[in-house]
Amino acid sequence: MEDYLKVVHKISREEEVASTTKISKALRVAPASVTEMLKKLAEKDYVKYSPYHGTTLTKKGLKIAEKTARKHRLLERFLHDVLKIDNIKVHEQACEMEHTLSDDAEESLCRFLKHPDSCPDDGKIIPPCDLKISSCAECVQLHKRGLEEVGKHKQNLISINKLKDGQFGKISFIRGGHKVLQRLLDMGLTPGTRISVLRVAPLGGPVVLAVRSSKLAIGNGIAKKVFVEIEE
Amino acid sequence: MSCHSESTEKPNNRKNGKKLTIALAGNANVGKSVIFNQLTGSNQIIGNWPGKTVDRAEGSLCFENHEISVIDLPGIYSFSTFSLEEVVSREYIAKEKPDIVINVLDASVLERNLFFTLQLIEMNAPLVLCLNQIDIAKKKGMIIDKQKLEKALGVPVVLTIATRGEGLYELIESAVKVATKDTKRKKINYHKDLETRIEKLTQLIETEKIDLEYPSRWIAIKLLEGDTEIIKLVKSKSAKIVDISYILSQELSTIHDEPCFSIIASERYAYASMITSSAIKQNEVKNTFSEKLDWVTTHKVFGYFIAIGVITGLLLWTFIVGDFLSGLISEGLSFIEPLDPQISGPIVSIIWNGIFNGFVAGVTLVIPFVIPFYFLLAMIEDSGILTRVAFMMDSIMHKIGLHGKALIPLILGYGCSVPAIHACKIMESRRERLLAAFAITFAPCAARTLVILGLVGVFLGPIWALTLYAVDLILIFLLGKIAMKVVPGKSTGLIMEMHSFKVPSLSVVSKQTWTRTKSIIFMVFPIYIIGSAIVQALYALDLLTPISNVMSPLTVTWLGLPAITGILLILGVVRKEFILLGAVAIFGTTNLLGPFNPVQLITLALVAMLYIPCLSTIIILIKEFGWKAATTISIANIISAIIIGGLAYRLLEIIL
Ligand SMILES: Nc1nc2c(ncn2[C@@H]2O[C@H](COP(=O)(O)OP(=O)(O)OP(=O)(O)O)[C@@H](O)[C@H]2O)c(=O)[nH]1
Ligand SMILES: [Mg+2]
């Protein structure tokens, strides 16, 4: 099931909706069984499926897809950085492992790897965890006291370098060490602050944010670590 | 408000006497240095980009019988210890205790600026708020209620437009008032959870009587924030306080589900935001011209064109002006010719002759060339375009291990490497400062431009000169890439405030042009004159040939240059122009196409451009980075010049 959501997520990011043929090709499964599975997923409200227009993820489905992507990319990091497995091989291995990794193990892995922000083979951003915290420093602190009491984010978070010109968002999570975090806080990016993206430079360039009536340019490397809740 | 500055007497009779110290503190690019210059008549660098003032500067003025010394501090956003400037300002305010701190704020970004004000209040500094740039705020449709602000913060507020000098008299007036009368200060109370813990800790600090130079409340807040410096400091006096502060901060982060430093930052911002919304009324405004400019200069197509336009335009401008003036240059050189060479007669007259030549060279080469360049640079700096260029070029600069902000010192390097390397302090880490400084040692500075024009532009036409510029820019990129690989470490990312565009103020621009030209003249003239005299003396004593011969394996065999260039390259270490001046003096002709063939001229210009930073640059490199780094950079320059020069010679032989 997670594989389906993953594929739908990937295809629909490229072309809005995922057609059944595309999905069946990507998964190497017969179109008939794809249709059947999609219907089942639609019943559970993971996808919006219409036979003629194709399939898109619902919010619930997106959440699972992102979570799977997170586990996948964290595992890739682990396989590559710690076990020193070759870059070309990590993807396949991680594909197998991602389904069996528990949420607790995922959190521990993230802390163990010191909160990485992208995967080793193609540099995709690792989605943030769904704990209701606003920084990694907090995760480490909370871990010392046991994590049980932490709530979870309801919304999907998105990093600000993925926003489009003119989009609004509310700062909800900043990944990374004390230093970067402190600097961003000083510049006014405290949790809950409303920001809008004025410009996203092409080719992995920086973004310009409007924060507290000032304009702030933030490099891509740091923008990747700042996650917002999109306002609807 | 000017003053005869005789500052021999010690400031022993403060307050009731007349000597006062005022410090200017605040966020970057709010107008502190404009105010400083206006008050003291100094020449601090001004421009519309953050981070110009990197060291503190001092000046003085007289005001109603008070002799006041004014300190201009670097702009900062907070009192954490992550950057050099923050430490400089924090130490100054806490330890040297100025009689008054004028906190300069950008009125159009009040909320973010107040974040720092609150920290000054925590520090218990005697404050006057200077809301500057109210003209810009007005343009953005903001109406400021001064009284409300004064009431909320409990400090006097003065509205100013520093560039026009408006409000500065009142500013000093109220500063002197605060300094001479012991006014009561209002305490800012944060949210209850936080406030009770700050107070608990403050009391503990006071009862324990650890004698630190900082105010207790400020220490308490810093301890809760987990400031490593302060923790270390307090621990050496009383470990108990640190332990308790740790417990308190843990309590706080449990309550709020956030680390404590983040809670405190959020709390300050909540306070600042509350004050701002009560003190500022925001009217709707139409899309201003400045906003439109912003849109264009950060556009994904036009933005690049404009950025490249600025980077190359400044060079082209110097080139076009320089080309136009090259007539003057050669006239200047021919002015030298009839007096030259003088090898007979008493040594004194020979040296005198050299001195005169050096002076003429200075006048004809530097002044008409440097002034137009610095004029355009000041215009560009004061407009605000530089931060946009830095934004657009960020991803390219990452390829050489730097981020967009490094482009600003690099562009300053078109003028002179020395202030440019000084400006590298806007970079966050030592590694980045070093990489940026390394790149700057190759930048086409005014001296290099003179050599390129004088050796190549005049004799072989502008195309070859432009080619050399292009080669230089490409080399900066390639060598920067190599340097990035060699120097270990990680790059930090860009975090830069972008201030609104401004119409450059003519008085600021012309003053700045003059200041810089003056400093070049002071630097260059003595060197020209002495250097020129030395060439003459060596010439007369017949020492040129033996020295040159030592270097001939390099110059003649590898680079294909005439043997005499050996001595030119040695002299050029002092100032690159000597390569040009020396050649003219030694060969006794302004037509260098005689003694050199075209290939040799281009090779010489290329080698001259790269082979070593000039003496003043080496000195500033030593000052900023130490002997080792300065030597390494110089050697790297020499090696790359030798390799590239030799290759270019062989390549040019084929082409030409
Ligand atoms: N329109 C307007 N511009 C101003 C005013 N005051 C300063 N400026 C401009 O603001 C810019 C910054 O001024 P500076 O004095 O260099 O700022 P600073 O605070 O010293 O900056 P750093 O040294 O970088 O921290 C310059 O371009 C000034 O011309 C003002 O009252 N009105
Ligand atoms: Mg300044």
CSV table of C-alpha atoms and ligand atoms in Angstrom, one decimal, chain B residues 26-37 44-54 72-76 104 131-136 139 160-166 381-384 426 499-505 508, ligand 1:
chain,number,residue,atom,x,y,z
B,26,GLY,CA,21.6,49.0,16.7
B,27,ASN,CA,20.8,46.7,13.9
B,28,ALA,CA,22.8,46.7,10.7
B,29,ASN,CA,22.2,49.4,8.1
B,30,VAL,CA,19.9,51.6,10.2
B,31,GLY,CA,22.0,54.7,9.8
B,32,LYS,CA,24.4,54.7,12.8
B,33,SER,CA,27.4,55.7,10.7
B,34,VAL,CA,25.5,58.5,9.0
B,35,ILE,CA,24.6,59.9,12.4
B,36,PHE,CA,28.2,59.4,13.6
B,37,ASN,CA,29.6,61.2,10.6
B,44,GLN,CA,33.0,56.2,8.3
B,45,ILE,CA,32.0,54.1,5.3
B,46,ILE,CA,28.3,54.4,4.5
B,47,GLY,CA,26.2,52.4,2.1
B,48,ASN,CA,23.0,50.6,1.8
B,49,TRP,CA,24.0,47.1,2.7
B,50,PRO,CA,24.4,45.5,6.1
B,51,GLY,CA,27.8,45.1,7.8
B,52,LYS,CA,29.9,48.1,6.7
B,53,THR,CA,31.2,49.1,10.1
B,54,VAL,CA,33.2,46.2,11.4
B,72,ASP,CA,30.2,54.0,16.3
B,73,LEU,CA,29.6,50.3,16.9
B,74,PRO,CA,29.1,47.5,14.3
B,75,GLY,CA,25.4,46.7,13.5
B,76,ILE,CA,24.1,43.6,15.2
B,104,VAL,CA,19.4,53.7,16.4
B,131,LEU,CA,13.9,56.2,15.3
B,132,ASN,CA,15.8,56.9,12.1
B,133,GLN,CA,14.7,56.8,8.4
B,134,ILE,CA,11.2,58.0,9.2
B,135,ASP,CA,11.0,59.3,5.7
B,136,ILE,CA,11.2,55.8,4.4
B,139,LYS,CA,6.7,56.3,2.3
B,160,THR,CA,15.3,61.5,12.8
B,161,ILE,CA,16.2,61.6,9.2
B,162,ALA,CA,19.9,61.3,9.5
B,163,THR,CA,20.8,61.8,5.9
B,164,ARG,CA,19.3,65.3,6.1
B,165,GLY,CA,20.4,65.9,9.6
B,166,GLU,CA,16.9,66.3,10.9
B,381,GLU,CA,26.7,50.9,-2.7
B,382,ASP,CA,24.2,53.6,-1.5
B,383,SER,CA,21.4,52.4,-3.7
B,384,GLY,CA,20.9,49.0,-2.2
B,426,ILE,CA,30.8,40.4,7.0
B,499,HIS,CA,16.9,46.8,2.9
B,500,SER,CA,14.7,48.9,0.7
B,501,PHE,CA,16.2,50.7,-2.3
B,502,LYS,CA,17.1,54.3,-1.7
B,503,VAL,CA,17.9,57.2,-3.9
B,504,PRO,CA,21.7,57.6,-3.3
B,505,SER,CA,22.3,60.8,-1.4
B,508,VAL,CA,27.0,60.9,1.0
C,1,LIG,N1,16.2,57.8,3.4
C,1,LIG,C1,17.0,57.7,4.4
C,1,LIG,N2,18.1,57.0,4.3
C,1,LIG,C2,19.0,56.9,5.4
C,1,LIG,C3,18.7,57.6,6.6
C,1,LIG,N3,19.7,57.3,7.5
C,1,LIG,C4,20.6,56.5,6.8
C,1,LIG,N4,20.1,56.3,5.6
C,1,LIG,C5,20.8,55.4,4.6
C,1,LIG,O1,20.8,54.1,5.1
C,1,LIG,C6,22.0,53.4,4.7
C,1,LIG,C7,22.7,52.9,5.9
C,1,LIG,O2,23.3,53.9,6.6
C,1,LIG,P1,24.7,53.6,7.5
C,1,LIG,O3,24.9,54.8,8.4
C,1,LIG,O4,25.8,53.1,6.7
C,1,LIG,O5,24.2,52.4,8.4
C,1,LIG,P2,24.9,51.7,9.7
C,1,LIG,O6,23.9,51.6,10.7
C,1,LIG,O7,26.1,52.4,10.0
C,1,LIG,O8,25.2,50.3,9.0
C,1,LIG,P3,26.3,49.2,9.4
C,1,LIG,O9,27.6,49.9,9.7
C,1,LIG,O10,26.3,48.3,8.2
C,1,LIG,O11,25.8,48.4,10.6
C,1,LIG,C8,22.8,54.4,3.9
C,1,LIG,O12,22.5,54.1,2.5
C,1,LIG,C9,22.2,55.7,4.3
C,1,LIG,O13,22.3,56.7,3.2
C,1,LIG,C10,17.5,58.4,6.7
C,1,LIG,O14,17.2,59.0,7.7
C,1,LIG,N5,16.7,58.4,5.6
